[in-house]
GROMACS .gro file of C-alpha atoms in nm:
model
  285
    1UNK     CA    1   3.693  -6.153  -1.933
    2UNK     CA    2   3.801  -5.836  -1.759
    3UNK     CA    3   4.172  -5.852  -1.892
    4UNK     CA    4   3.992  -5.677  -2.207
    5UNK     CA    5   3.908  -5.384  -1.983
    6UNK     CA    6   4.234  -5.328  -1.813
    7UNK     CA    7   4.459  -5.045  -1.915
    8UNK     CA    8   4.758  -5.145  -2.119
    9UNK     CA    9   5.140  -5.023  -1.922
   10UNK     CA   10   5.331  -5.067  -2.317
   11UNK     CA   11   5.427  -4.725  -2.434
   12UNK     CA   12   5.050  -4.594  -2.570
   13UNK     CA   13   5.110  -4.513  -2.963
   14UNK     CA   14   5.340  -4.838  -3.013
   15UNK     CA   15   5.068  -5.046  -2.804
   16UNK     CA   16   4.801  -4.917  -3.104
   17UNK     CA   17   5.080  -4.953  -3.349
   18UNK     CA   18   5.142  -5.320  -3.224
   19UNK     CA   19   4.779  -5.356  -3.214
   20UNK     CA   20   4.807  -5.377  -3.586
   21UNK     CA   21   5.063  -5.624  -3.594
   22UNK     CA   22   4.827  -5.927  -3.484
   23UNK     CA   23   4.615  -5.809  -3.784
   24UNK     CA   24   4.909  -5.820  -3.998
   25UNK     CA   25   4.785  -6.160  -4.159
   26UNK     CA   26   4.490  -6.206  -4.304
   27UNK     CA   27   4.485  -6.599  -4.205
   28UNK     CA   28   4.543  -6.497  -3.827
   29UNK     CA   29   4.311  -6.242  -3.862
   30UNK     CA   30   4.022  -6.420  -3.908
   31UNK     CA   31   4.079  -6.676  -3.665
   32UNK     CA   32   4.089  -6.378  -3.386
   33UNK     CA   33   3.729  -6.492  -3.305
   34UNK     CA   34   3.821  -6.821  -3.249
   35UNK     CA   35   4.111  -6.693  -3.032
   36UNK     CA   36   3.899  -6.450  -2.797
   37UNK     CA   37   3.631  -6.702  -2.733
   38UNK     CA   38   3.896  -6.978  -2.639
   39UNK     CA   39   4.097  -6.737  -2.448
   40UNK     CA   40   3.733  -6.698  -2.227
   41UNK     CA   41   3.640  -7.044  -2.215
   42UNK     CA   42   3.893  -7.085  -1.977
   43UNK     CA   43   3.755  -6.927  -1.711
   44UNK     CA   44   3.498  -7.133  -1.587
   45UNK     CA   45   3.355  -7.493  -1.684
   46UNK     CA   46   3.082  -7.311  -1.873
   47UNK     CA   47   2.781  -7.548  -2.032
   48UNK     CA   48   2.747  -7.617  -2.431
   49UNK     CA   49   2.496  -7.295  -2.441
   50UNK     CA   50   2.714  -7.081  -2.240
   51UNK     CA   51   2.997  -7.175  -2.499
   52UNK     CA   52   2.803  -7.157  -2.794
   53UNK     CA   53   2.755  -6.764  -2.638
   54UNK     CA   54   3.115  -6.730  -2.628
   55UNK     CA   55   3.196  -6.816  -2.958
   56UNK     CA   56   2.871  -6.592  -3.060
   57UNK     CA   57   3.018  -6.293  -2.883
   58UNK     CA   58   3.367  -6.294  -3.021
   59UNK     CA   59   3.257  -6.338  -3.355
   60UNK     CA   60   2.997  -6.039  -3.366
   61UNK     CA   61   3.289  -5.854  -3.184
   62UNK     CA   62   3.518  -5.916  -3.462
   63UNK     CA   63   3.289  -5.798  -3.754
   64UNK     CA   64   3.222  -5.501  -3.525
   65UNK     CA   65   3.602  -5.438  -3.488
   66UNK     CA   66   3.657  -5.530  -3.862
   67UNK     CA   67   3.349  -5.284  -3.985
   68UNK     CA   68   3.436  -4.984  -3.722
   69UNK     CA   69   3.786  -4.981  -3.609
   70UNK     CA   70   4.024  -5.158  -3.829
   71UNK     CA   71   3.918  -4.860  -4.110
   72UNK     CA   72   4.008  -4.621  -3.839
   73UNK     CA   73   4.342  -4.802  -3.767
   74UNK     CA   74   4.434  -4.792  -4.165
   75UNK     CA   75   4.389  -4.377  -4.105
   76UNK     CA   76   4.610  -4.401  -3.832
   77UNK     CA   77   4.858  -4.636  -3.954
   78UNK     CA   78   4.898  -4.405  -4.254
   79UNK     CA   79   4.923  -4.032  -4.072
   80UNK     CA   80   5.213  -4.282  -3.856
   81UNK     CA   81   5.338  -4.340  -4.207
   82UNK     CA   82   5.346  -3.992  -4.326
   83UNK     CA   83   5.548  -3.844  -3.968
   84UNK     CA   84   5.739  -3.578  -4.015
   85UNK     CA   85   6.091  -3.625  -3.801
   86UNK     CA   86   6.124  -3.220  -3.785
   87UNK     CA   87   5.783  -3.218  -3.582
   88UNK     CA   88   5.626  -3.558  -3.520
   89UNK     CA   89   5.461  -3.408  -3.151
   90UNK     CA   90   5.159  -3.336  -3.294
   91UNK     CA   91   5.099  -3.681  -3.458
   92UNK     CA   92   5.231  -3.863  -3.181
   93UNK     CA   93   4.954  -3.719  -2.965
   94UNK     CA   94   4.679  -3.781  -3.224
   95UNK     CA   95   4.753  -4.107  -3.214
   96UNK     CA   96   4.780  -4.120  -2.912
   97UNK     CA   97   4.377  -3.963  -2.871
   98UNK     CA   98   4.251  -4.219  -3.140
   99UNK     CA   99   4.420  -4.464  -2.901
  100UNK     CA  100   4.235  -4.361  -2.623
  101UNK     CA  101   3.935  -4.330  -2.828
  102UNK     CA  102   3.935  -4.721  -2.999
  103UNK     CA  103   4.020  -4.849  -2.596
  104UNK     CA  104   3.681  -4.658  -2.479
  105UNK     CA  105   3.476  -4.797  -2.773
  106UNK     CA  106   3.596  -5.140  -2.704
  107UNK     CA  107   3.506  -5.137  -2.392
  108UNK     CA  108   3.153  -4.950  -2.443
  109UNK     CA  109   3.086  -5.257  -2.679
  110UNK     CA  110   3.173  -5.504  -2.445
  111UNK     CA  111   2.921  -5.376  -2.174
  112UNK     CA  112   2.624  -5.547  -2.277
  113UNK     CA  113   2.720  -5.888  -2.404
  114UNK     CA  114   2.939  -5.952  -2.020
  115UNK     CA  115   2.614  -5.806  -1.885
  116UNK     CA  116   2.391  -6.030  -2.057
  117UNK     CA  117   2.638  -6.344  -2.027
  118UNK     CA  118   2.706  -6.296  -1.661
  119UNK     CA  119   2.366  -6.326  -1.564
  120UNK     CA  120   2.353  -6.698  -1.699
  121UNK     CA  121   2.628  -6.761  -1.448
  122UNK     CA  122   2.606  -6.993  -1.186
  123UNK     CA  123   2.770  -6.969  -0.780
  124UNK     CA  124   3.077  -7.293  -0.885
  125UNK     CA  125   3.117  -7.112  -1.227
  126UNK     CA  126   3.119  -6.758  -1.062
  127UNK     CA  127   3.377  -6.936  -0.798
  128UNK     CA  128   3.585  -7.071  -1.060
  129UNK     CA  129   3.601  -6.707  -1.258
  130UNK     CA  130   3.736  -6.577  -0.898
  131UNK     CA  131   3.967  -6.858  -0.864
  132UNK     CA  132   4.090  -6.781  -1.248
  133UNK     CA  133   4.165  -6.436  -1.181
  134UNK     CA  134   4.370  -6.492  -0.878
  135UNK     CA  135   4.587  -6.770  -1.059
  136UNK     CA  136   4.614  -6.506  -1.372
  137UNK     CA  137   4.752  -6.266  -1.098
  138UNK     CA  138   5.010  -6.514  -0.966
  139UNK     CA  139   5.159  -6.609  -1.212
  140UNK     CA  140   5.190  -6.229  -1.404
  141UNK     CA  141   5.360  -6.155  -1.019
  142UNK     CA  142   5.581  -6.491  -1.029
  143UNK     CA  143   5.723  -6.388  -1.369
  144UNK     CA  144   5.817  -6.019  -1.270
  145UNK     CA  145   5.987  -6.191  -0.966
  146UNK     CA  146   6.182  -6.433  -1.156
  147UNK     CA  147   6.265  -6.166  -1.441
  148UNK     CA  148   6.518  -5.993  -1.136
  149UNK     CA  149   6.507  -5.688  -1.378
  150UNK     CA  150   6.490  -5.310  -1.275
  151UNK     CA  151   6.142  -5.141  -1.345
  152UNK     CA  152   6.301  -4.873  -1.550
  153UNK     CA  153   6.508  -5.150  -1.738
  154UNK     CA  154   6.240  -5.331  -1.795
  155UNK     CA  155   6.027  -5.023  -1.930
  156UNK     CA  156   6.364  -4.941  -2.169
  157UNK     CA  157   6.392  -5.276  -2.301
  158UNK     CA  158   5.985  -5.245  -2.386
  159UNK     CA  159   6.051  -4.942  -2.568
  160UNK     CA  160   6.384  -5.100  -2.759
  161UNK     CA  161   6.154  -5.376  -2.870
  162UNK     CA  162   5.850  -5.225  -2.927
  163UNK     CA  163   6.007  -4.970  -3.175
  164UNK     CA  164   6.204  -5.277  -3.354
  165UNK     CA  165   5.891  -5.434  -3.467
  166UNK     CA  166   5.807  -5.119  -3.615
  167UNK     CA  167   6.121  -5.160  -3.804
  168UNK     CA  168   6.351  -4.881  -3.594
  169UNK     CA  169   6.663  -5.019  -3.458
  170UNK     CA  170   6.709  -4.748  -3.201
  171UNK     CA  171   7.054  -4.667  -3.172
  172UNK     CA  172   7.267  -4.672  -2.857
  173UNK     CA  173   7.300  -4.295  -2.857
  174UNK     CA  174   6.903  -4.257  -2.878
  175UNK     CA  175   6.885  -4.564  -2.573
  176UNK     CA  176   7.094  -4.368  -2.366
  177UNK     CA  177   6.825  -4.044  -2.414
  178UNK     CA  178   6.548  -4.289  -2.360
  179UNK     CA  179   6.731  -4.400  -2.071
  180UNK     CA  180   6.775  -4.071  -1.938
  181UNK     CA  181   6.435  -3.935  -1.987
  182UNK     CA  182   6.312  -4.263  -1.790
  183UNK     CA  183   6.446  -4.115  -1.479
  184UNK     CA  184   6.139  -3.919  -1.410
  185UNK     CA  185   5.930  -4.177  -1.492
  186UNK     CA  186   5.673  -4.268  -1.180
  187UNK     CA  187   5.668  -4.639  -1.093
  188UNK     CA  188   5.298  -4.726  -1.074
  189UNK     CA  189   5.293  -5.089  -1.082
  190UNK     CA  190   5.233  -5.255  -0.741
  191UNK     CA  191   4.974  -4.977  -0.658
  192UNK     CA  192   4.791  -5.013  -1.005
  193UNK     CA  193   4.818  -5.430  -0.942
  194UNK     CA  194   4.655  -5.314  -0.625
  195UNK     CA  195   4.387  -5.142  -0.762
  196UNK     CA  196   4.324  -5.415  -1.031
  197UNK     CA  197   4.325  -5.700  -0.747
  198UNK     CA  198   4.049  -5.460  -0.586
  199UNK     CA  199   3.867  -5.428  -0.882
  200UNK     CA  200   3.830  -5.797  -0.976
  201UNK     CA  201   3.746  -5.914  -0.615
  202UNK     CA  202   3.421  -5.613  -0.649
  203UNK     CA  203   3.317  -5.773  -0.948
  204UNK     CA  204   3.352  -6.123  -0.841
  205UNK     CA  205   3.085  -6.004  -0.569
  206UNK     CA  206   2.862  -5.832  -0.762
  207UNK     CA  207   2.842  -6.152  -0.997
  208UNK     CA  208   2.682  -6.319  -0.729
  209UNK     CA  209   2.416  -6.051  -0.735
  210UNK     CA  210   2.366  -6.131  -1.099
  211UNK     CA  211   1.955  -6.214  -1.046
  212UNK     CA  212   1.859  -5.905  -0.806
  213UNK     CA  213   1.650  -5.662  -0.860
  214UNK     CA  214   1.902  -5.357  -1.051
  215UNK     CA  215   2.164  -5.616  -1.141
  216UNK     CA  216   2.195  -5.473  -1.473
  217UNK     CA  217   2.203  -5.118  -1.371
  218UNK     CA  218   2.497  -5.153  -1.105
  219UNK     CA  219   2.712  -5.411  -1.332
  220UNK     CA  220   2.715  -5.133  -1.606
  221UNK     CA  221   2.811  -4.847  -1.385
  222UNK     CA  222   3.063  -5.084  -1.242
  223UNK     CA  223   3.220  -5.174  -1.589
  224UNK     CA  224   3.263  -4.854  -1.662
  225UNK     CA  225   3.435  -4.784  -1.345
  226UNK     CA  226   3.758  -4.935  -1.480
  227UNK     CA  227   3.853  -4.589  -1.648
  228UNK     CA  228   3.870  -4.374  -1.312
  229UNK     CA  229   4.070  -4.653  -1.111
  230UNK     CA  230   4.249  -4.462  -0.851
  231UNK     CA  231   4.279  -4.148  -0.630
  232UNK     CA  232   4.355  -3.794  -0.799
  233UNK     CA  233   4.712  -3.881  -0.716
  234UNK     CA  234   4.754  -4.210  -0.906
  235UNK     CA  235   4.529  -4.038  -1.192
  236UNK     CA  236   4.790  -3.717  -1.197
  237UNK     CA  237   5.074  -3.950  -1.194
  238UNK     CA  238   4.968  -4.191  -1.488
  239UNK     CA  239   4.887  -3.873  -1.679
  240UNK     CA  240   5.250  -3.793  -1.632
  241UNK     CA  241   5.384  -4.115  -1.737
  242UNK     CA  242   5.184  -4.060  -2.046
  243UNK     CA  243   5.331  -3.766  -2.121
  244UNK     CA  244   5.652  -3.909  -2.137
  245UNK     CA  245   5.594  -4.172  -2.325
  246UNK     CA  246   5.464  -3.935  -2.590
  247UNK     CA  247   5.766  -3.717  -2.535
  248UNK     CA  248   6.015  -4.014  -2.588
  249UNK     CA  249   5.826  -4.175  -2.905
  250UNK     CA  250   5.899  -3.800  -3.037
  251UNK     CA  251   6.205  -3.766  -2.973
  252UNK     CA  252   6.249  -4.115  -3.133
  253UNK     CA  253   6.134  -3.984  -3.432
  254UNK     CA  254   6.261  -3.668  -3.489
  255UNK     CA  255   6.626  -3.870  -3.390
  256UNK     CA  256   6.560  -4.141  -3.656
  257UNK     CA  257   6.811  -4.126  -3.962
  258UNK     CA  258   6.699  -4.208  -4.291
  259UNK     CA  259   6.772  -4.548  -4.302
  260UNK     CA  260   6.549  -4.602  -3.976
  261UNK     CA  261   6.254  -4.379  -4.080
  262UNK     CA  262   6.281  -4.564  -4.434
  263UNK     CA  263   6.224  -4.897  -4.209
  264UNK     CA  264   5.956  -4.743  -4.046
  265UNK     CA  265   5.753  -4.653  -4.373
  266UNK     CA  266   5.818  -4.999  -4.485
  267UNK     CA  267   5.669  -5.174  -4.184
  268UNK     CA  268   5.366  -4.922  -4.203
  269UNK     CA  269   5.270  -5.053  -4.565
  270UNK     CA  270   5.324  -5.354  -4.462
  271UNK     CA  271   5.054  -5.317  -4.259
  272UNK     CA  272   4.826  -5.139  -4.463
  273UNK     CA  273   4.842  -5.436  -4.729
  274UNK     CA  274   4.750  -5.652  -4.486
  275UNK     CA  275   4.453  -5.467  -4.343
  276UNK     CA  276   4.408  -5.342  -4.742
  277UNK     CA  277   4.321  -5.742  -4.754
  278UNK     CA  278   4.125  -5.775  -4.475
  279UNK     CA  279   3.882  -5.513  -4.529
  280UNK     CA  280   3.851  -5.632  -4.928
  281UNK     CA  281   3.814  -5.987  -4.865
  282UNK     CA  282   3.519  -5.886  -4.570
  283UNK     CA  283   3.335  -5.675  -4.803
  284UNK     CA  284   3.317  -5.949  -5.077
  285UNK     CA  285   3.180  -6.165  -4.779
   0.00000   0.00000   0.00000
């Protein structure tokens, strides 16, 4: 349940960019529902009216997301569309703000459903959510052990992959700037899996709280307590980070050739028809 709150580490405008490609189909699309509410199922061994909830939730999320965000994304997707390589900056870091701005509202609208939900929650099914969490967390460790792969590599090859699904084969002279400007990035990984370990264990225990007196009132102001994880330190440093990444998905543009930003435009309408679908095949509904 809380995965939905935790901050993404993928480069922010191609993670909203991205974003859009799971919508890309109007078939997977409206199976998303479906998707969510089995992805939450497997928490816990939750009863037939504690599923029946699930499924409830992740469908009134997805008209919610389909009536209030996915317009917003097609305004997006379209000023990504209409970059301009001499000075992309300032749409980079628009779209970077609506970002920001769609991650907050999510998370506002999940509030009250986990609030409500959570208090139907019993001690073995509050046990089992714990237990879920810390398997979820060994294997996401296990995997970064096995991949053997530098943190900055890994981070490069993110960026190399993210921007070929947007239809820009970066070239090896823009990879070795990318590479270059990666140097100053600040490693924040074991201390933010730190935080999130923290984080989940202090809302495993206030679950258990779920039928005192202010339950409602203290789960709410805890929720929300997943945007300020961290000291003033780890808070300056991700701001950093984020500032890079908006510097090198700039410079990306403003290096792409015509054949790349010609890609680029393609993959955007691609999009748009898709979501163009969507939104028309919703409204007839």
């Amino acid at each position: 349940m809380v995965d939905n709150f935790l901050k993404s580490s993928i480069p922010i405008l191609l993670s909203i960019v991205l974003s859009s490609c799971s919508i890309a189909g109007t078939w997977v699309y409206e199976r998303l529902d479906n998707y969510l509410a089995d992805y939450f199922k497997e928490y816990a061994d939750f009863s037939k009216e504690q599923n029946n909830e699930i499924e409830k939730i992740s469908k009134d999320y997805l008209d919610w997301f389909s009536a209030n965000e996915l317009p917003r994304i097609k305004l997006l997707i379209k000023e990504l569309k209409d970059i301009k390589s001499d000075n992309p900056e300032t749409t980079v870091f628009s779209a970077y703000e609506d970002g920001q701005k769609i991650f907050r509202r999510t998370n506002s609208y999940f509030e009250e459903p986990i609030i409500n939900f959570s208090k139907t929650l019993d001690e073995n099914q509050i046990i089992e959510i714990g237990k879920h969490f810390e398997e979820i967390r060994e294997k996401r460790e296990e995997e970064q052990r096995e991949e053997k792969k530098d943190y900055l590599d890994e981070i490069l090859e993110n960026y190399v992959s993210g921007f070929d699904r947007v239809g820009i084969i970066l070239r090896e002279d823009q990879i070795t700037i990318i590479r270059s400007k990666l140097q100053t990035y600040i490693p924040l990984r074991a201390e933010w899996s730190s935080l999130q370990e923290e984080w989940v264990n202090e809302f495993i225990q206030l679950l258990k709280q779920n039928n005192s007196k202010g339950y409602e009132e203290k789960m709410l102001l805890f929720l929300q307590s997943i945007q300020s994880l961290g000291d003033g330190v780890f808070e300056n440093n991700a701001d950093k980070n984020q500032i890079l990444s908006i510097e090198i998905i700039s410079y990306v543009f403003s290096s792409s050739d015509e054949r790349q930003m010609k890609n680029f435009r393609r993959n955007m309408d691609i999009y748009l028809k898709s979501i163009n679908r969507i939104l028309s095949k919703r409204s007839v509904n």
